[in-house]
């Protein structure tokens, strides 16, 4: 009788979409993408139920996973992830692991150690200490942090434009771009437009292309904002290094940093100057590959 390969399930729960991939050995059993609506990581029981329903919907009828690994958006502390894992194991008679979604990047790149850096709508960096303890820096939201993410770029661009206005300078390409994007008549009205946002990260972040377009049009303000964002992302890696995380390999993901060469270049320049031995590695595969690798490690 031929042995049946164990069924491993990896899940990447992102801020907007969730990707589940299941394999039995090398055979793909399920590859399922759906919206992340309903994901409630601060309610462990609800989060576990949501994940169990996702698995049941995605797998063939009667299929039972041998191991499940989840990278969850906004799963921010080891305690929170452990609570979701404990609740999830009530649904499956199989080993399970729950980590923050940024922790999928290093195993997705085929590495055993390193830093996972995400700069999409927000920004965060994660790594592990030599004893395996997870460490996260950044990711504090657009109002107070997330430097180098889309929303943070727009926030800093607005600050740069206001400072230029206070110096008596005429609106440049960055100022004019923000005025048009926010549909306001002049620079002083930018603040009120930003403050009306009900979902700060998403509503601010969607205007980030304005910053890069202005830089391409010659705005020195925009170029400075992008350069400073690159330094801010490099600073996340530096903080991890100071805490004892191995930072030779920095796996980079996120729609903002990977789709905007100006930001990626600013980050790599800053990283080389602050941590000369660190190497930035853009992630070229879906992060769910990291969840699959973690699931296999549980067998």
mmCIF file of C-alpha atoms in Angstrom:
data_model
loop_
_atom_site.group_PDB
_atom_site.id
_atom_site.type_symbol
_atom_site.label_atom_id
_atom_site.label_comp_id
_atom_site.label_asym_id
_atom_site.label_seq_id
_atom_site.Cartn_x
_atom_site.Cartn_y
_atom_site.Cartn_z
ATOM 1 C CA UNK A 1 0.000 0.000 0.000
ATOM 2 C CA UNK A 2 1.338 3.416 -0.937
ATOM 3 C CA UNK A 3 1.821 5.835 1.964
ATOM 4 C CA UNK A 4 -0.372 8.904 1.874
ATOM 5 C CA UNK A 5 1.643 12.100 2.213
ATOM 6 C CA UNK A 6 0.632 14.320 5.143
ATOM 7 C CA UNK A 7 -1.587 17.247 4.236
ATOM 8 C CA UNK A 8 -0.076 20.564 5.299
ATOM 9 C CA UNK A 9 -2.009 23.821 5.242
ATOM 10 C CA UNK A 10 -0.413 27.272 5.170
ATOM 11 C CA UNK A 11 -2.478 30.444 5.540
ATOM 12 C CA UNK A 12 -1.412 34.048 4.999
ATOM 13 C CA UNK A 13 -4.053 36.367 6.435
ATOM 14 C CA UNK A 14 -3.258 39.816 5.044
ATOM 15 C CA UNK A 15 -4.899 43.132 5.691
ATOM 16 C CA UNK A 16 -7.098 42.881 2.600
ATOM 17 C CA UNK A 17 -6.819 39.319 1.278
ATOM 18 C CA UNK A 18 -6.141 35.854 2.650
ATOM 19 C CA UNK A 19 -4.244 33.131 0.799
ATOM 20 C CA UNK A 20 -4.523 29.454 1.777
ATOM 21 C CA UNK A 21 -2.329 26.814 0.183
ATOM 22 C CA UNK A 22 -2.506 23.103 1.000
ATOM 23 C CA UNK A 23 -0.169 20.368 -0.218
ATOM 24 C CA UNK A 24 0.154 16.628 0.230
ATOM 25 C CA UNK A 25 3.822 16.070 -0.394
ATOM 26 C CA UNK A 26 4.481 17.999 -3.618
ATOM 27 C CA UNK A 27 0.890 17.702 -4.815
ATOM 28 C CA UNK A 28 -1.174 20.875 -4.638
ATOM 29 C CA UNK A 29 -4.488 20.142 -2.928
ATOM 30 C CA UNK A 30 -5.877 23.677 -2.589
ATOM 31 C CA UNK A 31 -4.839 27.189 -3.533
ATOM 32 C CA UNK A 32 -7.540 29.561 -2.321
ATOM 33 C CA UNK A 33 -7.661 33.368 -2.112
ATOM 34 C CA UNK A 34 -10.476 35.311 -0.465
ATOM 35 C CA UNK A 35 -11.071 38.653 1.212
ATOM 36 C CA UNK A 36 -9.944 39.025 4.828
ATOM 37 C CA UNK A 37 -13.270 40.496 5.917
ATOM 38 C CA UNK A 38 -14.324 39.088 9.276
ATOM 39 C CA UNK A 39 -10.772 38.422 10.506
ATOM 40 C CA UNK A 40 -10.740 39.477 14.183
ATOM 41 C CA UNK A 41 -7.274 38.746 15.574
ATOM 42 C CA UNK A 42 -7.981 40.368 18.941
ATOM 43 C CA UNK A 43 -10.774 37.845 19.593
ATOM 44 C CA UNK A 44 -8.987 34.453 19.673
ATOM 45 C CA UNK A 45 -12.147 32.350 19.599
ATOM 46 C CA UNK A 46 -13.617 34.292 16.671
ATOM 47 C CA UNK A 47 -10.273 34.255 14.830
ATOM 48 C CA UNK A 48 -9.914 30.494 15.256
ATOM 49 C CA UNK A 49 -13.477 29.912 14.068
ATOM 50 C CA UNK A 50 -12.846 32.089 11.020
ATOM 51 C CA UNK A 51 -9.714 30.109 10.171
ATOM 52 C CA UNK A 52 -11.458 26.757 10.677
ATOM 53 C CA UNK A 53 -14.265 27.802 8.344
ATOM 54 C CA UNK A 54 -11.716 28.934 5.766
ATOM 55 C CA UNK A 55 -9.955 25.562 5.891
ATOM 56 C CA UNK A 56 -13.233 23.645 5.641
ATOM 57 C CA UNK A 57 -14.316 25.707 2.632
ATOM 58 C CA UNK A 58 -10.988 25.377 0.824
ATOM 59 C CA UNK A 59 -10.152 21.698 1.312
ATOM 60 C CA UNK A 60 -11.861 18.801 -0.457
ATOM 61 C CA UNK A 61 -14.694 17.203 1.509
ATOM 62 C CA UNK A 62 -13.372 14.896 4.197
ATOM 63 C CA UNK A 63 -9.768 16.124 3.968
ATOM 64 C CA UNK A 64 -8.135 16.684 7.349
ATOM 65 C CA UNK A 65 -4.867 18.620 7.724
ATOM 66 C CA UNK A 66 -1.841 17.045 9.362
ATOM 67 C CA UNK A 67 -0.432 20.468 10.278
ATOM 68 C CA UNK A 68 -1.627 24.072 9.996
ATOM 69 C CA UNK A 69 0.469 27.241 10.103
ATOM 70 C CA UNK A 70 -0.984 30.739 9.978
ATOM 71 C CA UNK A 71 0.593 34.148 9.478
ATOM 72 C CA UNK A 72 -2.003 36.614 10.719
ATOM 73 C CA UNK A 73 -2.284 40.319 10.011
ATOM 74 C CA UNK A 74 -2.441 42.351 13.255
ATOM 75 C CA UNK A 75 -1.356 39.352 15.310
ATOM 76 C CA UNK A 76 1.107 41.563 17.118
ATOM 77 C CA UNK A 77 2.360 39.749 20.229
ATOM 78 C CA UNK A 78 3.404 36.189 21.111
ATOM 79 C CA UNK A 79 0.613 36.088 23.713
ATOM 80 C CA UNK A 80 -2.034 37.027 21.158
ATOM 81 C CA UNK A 81 -0.758 34.481 18.624
ATOM 82 C CA UNK A 82 -0.608 31.768 21.283
ATOM 83 C CA UNK A 83 -4.216 32.421 22.249
ATOM 84 C CA UNK A 84 -5.377 32.056 18.641
ATOM 85 C CA UNK A 85 -3.307 28.876 18.290
ATOM 86 C CA UNK A 86 -4.844 27.375 21.434
ATOM 87 C CA UNK A 87 -8.345 28.134 20.162
ATOM 88 C CA UNK A 88 -7.490 26.836 16.682
ATOM 89 C CA UNK A 89 -6.325 23.470 18.003
ATOM 90 C CA UNK A 90 -9.817 22.878 19.365
ATOM 91 C CA UNK A 91 -10.903 22.646 15.710
ATOM 92 C CA UNK A 92 -8.091 20.381 14.437
ATOM 93 C CA UNK A 93 -6.532 17.239 15.782
ATOM 94 C CA UNK A 94 -3.199 18.372 14.378
ATOM 95 C CA UNK A 95 -0.281 20.571 15.375
ATOM 96 C CA UNK A 96 -0.801 24.263 14.631
ATOM 97 C CA UNK A 97 1.265 27.436 14.684
ATOM 98 C CA UNK A 98 0.145 31.068 14.549
ATOM 99 C CA UNK A 99 2.561 33.960 13.964
ATOM 100 C CA UNK A 100 2.350 37.507 12.684
ATOM 101 C CA UNK A 101 2.091 37.683 8.901
ATOM 102 C CA UNK A 102 5.485 39.384 8.527
ATOM 103 C CA UNK A 103 7.097 36.283 10.065
ATOM 104 C CA UNK A 104 6.230 34.350 6.914
ATOM 105 C CA UNK A 105 8.757 36.236 4.787
ATOM 106 C CA UNK A 106 11.985 34.617 5.967
ATOM 107 C CA UNK A 107 10.770 31.003 5.581
ATOM 108 C CA UNK A 108 9.093 31.959 2.283
ATOM 109 C CA UNK A 109 12.542 32.964 1.022
ATOM 110 C CA UNK A 110 13.906 29.561 2.038
ATOM 111 C CA UNK A 111 15.914 30.955 4.949
ATOM 112 C CA UNK A 112 16.229 29.765 8.554
ATOM 113 C CA UNK A 113 16.970 33.204 9.985
ATOM 114 C CA UNK A 114 16.900 36.847 9.025
ATOM 115 C CA UNK A 115 14.571 39.819 9.038
ATOM 116 C CA UNK A 116 11.175 40.119 7.415
ATOM 117 C CA UNK A 117 10.459 43.714 6.419
ATOM 118 C CA UNK A 118 7.071 44.793 5.092
ATOM 119 C CA UNK A 119 6.349 48.214 3.622
ATOM 120 C CA UNK A 120 2.896 48.229 2.134
ATOM 121 C CA UNK A 121 0.137 50.403 3.518
ATOM 122 C CA UNK A 122 2.046 50.292 6.809
ATOM 123 C CA UNK A 123 5.507 49.100 7.791
ATOM 124 C CA UNK A 124 6.906 46.553 10.222
ATOM 125 C CA UNK A 125 10.023 44.445 10.692
ATOM 126 C CA UNK A 126 10.312 41.107 12.493
ATOM 127 C CA UNK A 127 13.019 38.660 13.404
ATOM 128 C CA UNK A 128 13.978 36.065 16.009
ATOM 129 C CA UNK A 129 16.519 36.023 18.799
ATOM 130 C CA UNK A 130 18.974 33.103 18.949
ATOM 131 C CA UNK A 131 16.638 31.337 21.409
ATOM 132 C CA UNK A 132 13.759 31.569 18.916
ATOM 133 C CA UNK A 133 11.882 34.404 20.594
ATOM 134 C CA UNK A 134 10.065 36.541 18.028
ATOM 135 C CA UNK A 135 10.792 40.279 17.995
ATOM 136 C CA UNK A 136 8.714 42.885 16.160
ATOM 137 C CA UNK A 137 9.487 46.567 15.684
ATOM 138 C CA UNK A 138 7.367 49.220 14.037
ATOM 139 C CA UNK A 139 3.841 48.649 12.824
ATOM 140 C CA UNK A 140 2.282 51.263 15.086
ATOM 141 C CA UNK A 141 -0.290 52.614 12.649
ATOM 142 C CA UNK A 142 -0.386 55.613 10.344
ATOM 143 C CA UNK A 143 -1.276 58.205 12.957
ATOM 144 C CA UNK A 144 1.889 57.635 15.006
ATOM 145 C CA UNK A 145 4.227 55.389 13.010
ATOM 146 C CA UNK A 146 4.402 53.177 9.929
ATOM 147 C CA UNK A 147 7.215 55.288 8.473
ATOM 148 C CA UNK A 148 8.058 54.083 4.989
ATOM 149 C CA UNK A 149 4.622 52.630 4.371
ATOM 150 C CA UNK A 150 2.153 54.272 2.011
ATOM 151 C CA UNK A 151 0.149 56.036 4.703
ATOM 152 C CA UNK A 152 3.294 57.217 6.487
ATOM 153 C CA UNK A 153 4.651 58.635 3.233
ATOM 154 C CA UNK A 154 1.496 60.692 2.737
ATOM 155 C CA UNK A 155 1.599 61.924 6.329
ATOM 156 C CA UNK A 156 5.221 63.035 5.983
ATOM 157 C CA UNK A 157 4.528 64.576 2.579
ATOM 158 C CA UNK A 158 1.777 66.690 4.113
ATOM 159 C CA UNK A 159 4.154 67.823 6.860
ATOM 160 C CA UNK A 160 6.794 68.751 4.299
ATOM 161 C CA UNK A 161 4.271 70.734 2.270
ATOM 162 C CA UNK A 162 3.010 72.587 5.345
ATOM 163 C CA UNK A 163 6.572 73.462 6.368
ATOM 164 C CA UNK A 164 7.265 74.857 2.885
ATOM 165 C CA UNK A 165 4.034 76.856 3.062
ATOM 166 C CA UNK A 166 5.101 78.305 6.432
ATOM 167 C CA UNK A 167 8.416 79.338 4.861
ATOM 168 C CA UNK A 168 6.490 81.282 2.250
ATOM 169 C CA UNK A 169 7.403 78.990 -0.653
ATOM 170 C CA UNK A 170 5.125 78.570 -3.648
ATOM 171 C CA UNK A 171 3.399 75.163 -3.950
ATOM 172 C CA UNK A 172 5.609 72.695 -5.813
ATOM 173 C CA UNK A 173 4.654 69.458 -7.575
ATOM 174 C CA UNK A 174 4.156 67.644 -4.266
ATOM 175 C CA UNK A 175 1.855 70.318 -2.870
ATOM 176 C CA UNK A 176 -0.118 70.526 -6.098
ATOM 177 C CA UNK A 177 -0.397 66.752 -6.250
ATOM 178 C CA UNK A 178 -1.778 66.499 -2.717
ATOM 179 C CA UNK A 179 -4.201 69.366 -3.351
ATOM 180 C CA UNK A 180 -5.549 67.570 -6.414
ATOM 181 C CA UNK A 181 -5.653 64.128 -4.809
ATOM 182 C CA UNK A 182 -7.471 65.376 -1.726
ATOM 183 C CA UNK A 183 -9.730 67.671 -3.749
ATOM 184 C CA UNK A 184 -8.992 70.778 -1.686
ATOM 185 C CA UNK A 185 -8.393 74.348 -2.908
ATOM 186 C CA UNK A 186 -5.092 75.131 -1.164
ATOM 187 C CA UNK A 187 -2.331 73.832 1.113
ATOM 188 C CA UNK A 188 -3.915 74.896 4.442
ATOM 189 C CA UNK A 189 -6.928 72.696 3.674
ATOM 190 C CA UNK A 190 -4.848 69.502 3.406
ATOM 191 C CA UNK A 191 -4.936 68.906 7.159
ATOM 192 C CA UNK A 192 -8.706 68.966 7.443
ATOM 193 C CA UNK A 193 -9.002 66.617 4.472
ATOM 194 C CA UNK A 194 -6.649 64.096 6.071
ATOM 195 C CA UNK A 195 -8.387 64.348 9.436
ATOM 196 C CA UNK A 196 -11.735 63.437 7.867
ATOM 197 C CA UNK A 197 -10.462 59.935 7.087
ATOM 198 C CA UNK A 198 -12.386 57.175 8.848
ATOM 199 C CA UNK A 199 -9.823 54.495 7.921
ATOM 200 C CA UNK A 200 -6.604 56.463 8.233
ATOM 201 C CA UNK A 201 -4.199 53.841 6.889
ATOM 202 C CA UNK A 202 -6.225 52.951 3.808
ATOM 203 C CA UNK A 203 -7.466 56.452 2.955
ATOM 204 C CA UNK A 204 -4.115 58.151 3.424
ATOM 205 C CA UNK A 205 -2.168 55.295 1.866
ATOM 206 C CA UNK A 206 -4.010 55.346 -1.450
ATOM 207 C CA UNK A 207 -2.516 58.784 -2.168
ATOM 208 C CA UNK A 208 1.104 57.574 -1.875
ATOM 209 C CA UNK A 209 1.599 57.483 -5.688
ATOM 210 C CA UNK A 210 1.337 61.282 -5.582
ATOM 211 C CA UNK A 211 4.622 61.418 -3.653
ATOM 212 C CA UNK A 212 6.509 59.335 -6.199
ATOM 213 C CA UNK A 213 4.987 61.194 -9.150
ATOM 214 C CA UNK A 214 6.027 64.507 -7.609
ATOM 215 C CA UNK A 215 9.580 63.255 -7.116
ATOM 216 C CA UNK A 216 9.686 62.218 -10.764
ATOM 217 C CA UNK A 217 8.481 65.733 -11.662
ATOM 218 C CA UNK A 218 11.416 67.260 -9.806
ATOM 219 C CA UNK A 219 10.004 67.999 -6.354
ATOM 220 C CA UNK A 220 12.861 68.183 -3.880
ATOM 221 C CA UNK A 221 10.327 67.942 -1.056
ATOM 222 C CA UNK A 222 9.065 64.627 -2.395
ATOM 223 C CA UNK A 223 12.580 63.291 -2.900
ATOM 224 C CA UNK A 224 13.423 64.152 0.698
ATOM 225 C CA UNK A 225 10.269 62.431 1.961
ATOM 226 C CA UNK A 226 11.196 59.268 0.049
ATOM 227 C CA UNK A 227 14.826 59.344 1.191
ATOM 228 C CA UNK A 228 13.754 59.776 4.808
ATOM 229 C CA UNK A 229 11.283 56.918 4.425
ATOM 230 C CA UNK A 230 14.128 54.691 3.247
ATOM 231 C CA UNK A 231 16.167 55.634 6.301
ATOM 232 C CA UNK A 232 13.175 54.941 8.544
ATOM 233 C CA UNK A 233 12.822 51.428 7.103
ATOM 234 C CA UNK A 234 16.536 50.803 7.582
ATOM 235 C CA UNK A 235 16.168 52.002 11.187
ATOM 236 C CA UNK A 236 13.697 49.179 11.828
ATOM 237 C CA UNK A 237 16.358 46.669 10.831
ATOM 238 C CA UNK A 238 18.947 48.483 12.970
ATOM 239 C CA UNK A 239 16.657 48.206 16.010
ATOM 240 C CA UNK A 240 16.360 44.470 15.486
ATOM 241 C CA UNK A 241 20.145 44.150 15.162
ATOM 242 C CA UNK A 242 20.599 46.040 18.432
ATOM 243 C CA UNK A 243 18.327 43.506 20.141
ATOM 244 C CA UNK A 244 20.337 40.529 18.932
ATOM 245 C CA UNK A 245 18.457 39.495 15.795
ATOM 246 C CA UNK A 246 20.511 38.144 12.876
ATOM 247 C CA UNK A 247 20.138 40.748 10.119
ATOM 248 C CA UNK A 248 22.465 39.558 7.362
ATOM 249 C CA UNK A 249 19.436 38.742 5.203
ATOM 250 C CA UNK A 250 16.514 41.174 5.052
ATOM 251 C CA UNK A 251 13.566 39.756 3.111
ATOM 252 C CA UNK A 252 11.509 42.642 1.768
ATOM 253 C CA UNK A 253 7.831 42.534 0.849
ATOM 254 C CA UNK A 254 4.934 44.945 0.516
ATOM 255 C CA UNK A 255 3.281 46.657 -2.410
ATOM 256 C CA UNK A 256 4.767 50.083 -1.707
ATOM 257 C CA UNK A 257 8.453 49.246 -1.405
ATOM 258 C CA UNK A 258 8.483 46.624 -4.160
ATOM 259 C CA UNK A 259 6.479 48.661 -6.664
ATOM 260 C CA UNK A 260 8.380 51.917 -6.156
ATOM 261 C CA UNK A 261 12.081 51.627 -7.086
ATOM 262 C CA UNK A 262 12.815 55.053 -5.598
ATOM 263 C CA UNK A 263 11.800 53.838 -2.137
ATOM 264 C CA UNK A 264 13.537 50.483 -2.455
ATOM 265 C CA UNK A 265 16.731 52.221 -3.588
ATOM 266 C CA UNK A 266 16.516 54.721 -0.697
ATOM 267 C CA UNK A 267 16.112 51.825 1.719
ATOM 268 C CA UNK A 268 19.043 49.828 0.341
ATOM 269 C CA UNK A 269 21.327 52.885 0.406
ATOM 270 C CA UNK A 270 20.424 53.555 4.041
ATOM 271 C CA UNK A 271 20.755 49.873 4.958
ATOM 272 C CA UNK A 272 24.235 49.668 3.423
ATOM 273 C CA UNK A 273 25.362 52.724 5.356
ATOM 274 C CA UNK A 274 23.953 51.602 8.706
ATOM 275 C CA UNK A 275 24.454 47.823 8.472
ATOM 276 C CA UNK A 276 27.053 47.083 5.775
ATOM 277 C CA UNK A 277 26.761 43.292 6.131
ATOM 278 C CA UNK A 278 22.984 43.244 5.682
ATOM 279 C CA UNK A 279 21.567 42.329 2.288
ATOM 280 C CA UNK A 280 18.080 43.249 1.078
ATOM 281 C CA UNK A 281 16.299 40.395 -0.717
ATOM 282 C CA UNK A 282 12.980 41.248 -2.425
ATOM 283 C CA UNK A 283 10.517 38.408 -1.890
ATOM 284 C CA UNK A 284 9.690 36.850 -5.270
ATOM 285 C CA UNK A 285 7.165 34.228 -4.110
ATOM 286 C CA UNK A 286 3.822 34.588 -2.289
ATOM 287 C CA UNK A 287 4.237 34.871 1.505
ATOM 288 C CA UNK A 288 1.918 31.874 1.898
ATOM 289 C CA UNK A 289 4.945 29.779 0.894
ATOM 290 C CA UNK A 290 6.371 30.695 4.292
ATOM 291 C CA UNK A 291 3.234 29.415 6.015
ATOM 292 C CA UNK A 292 3.527 26.124 4.127
ATOM 293 C CA UNK A 293 7.171 25.812 5.179
ATOM 294 C CA UNK A 294 6.236 26.465 8.810
ATOM 295 C CA UNK A 295 3.446 23.892 8.621
ATOM 296 C CA UNK A 296 5.886 21.283 7.301
ATOM 297 C CA UNK A 297 8.248 22.072 10.170
ATOM 298 C CA UNK A 298 5.517 20.957 12.601
ATOM 299 C CA UNK A 299 5.434 17.368 11.291
#
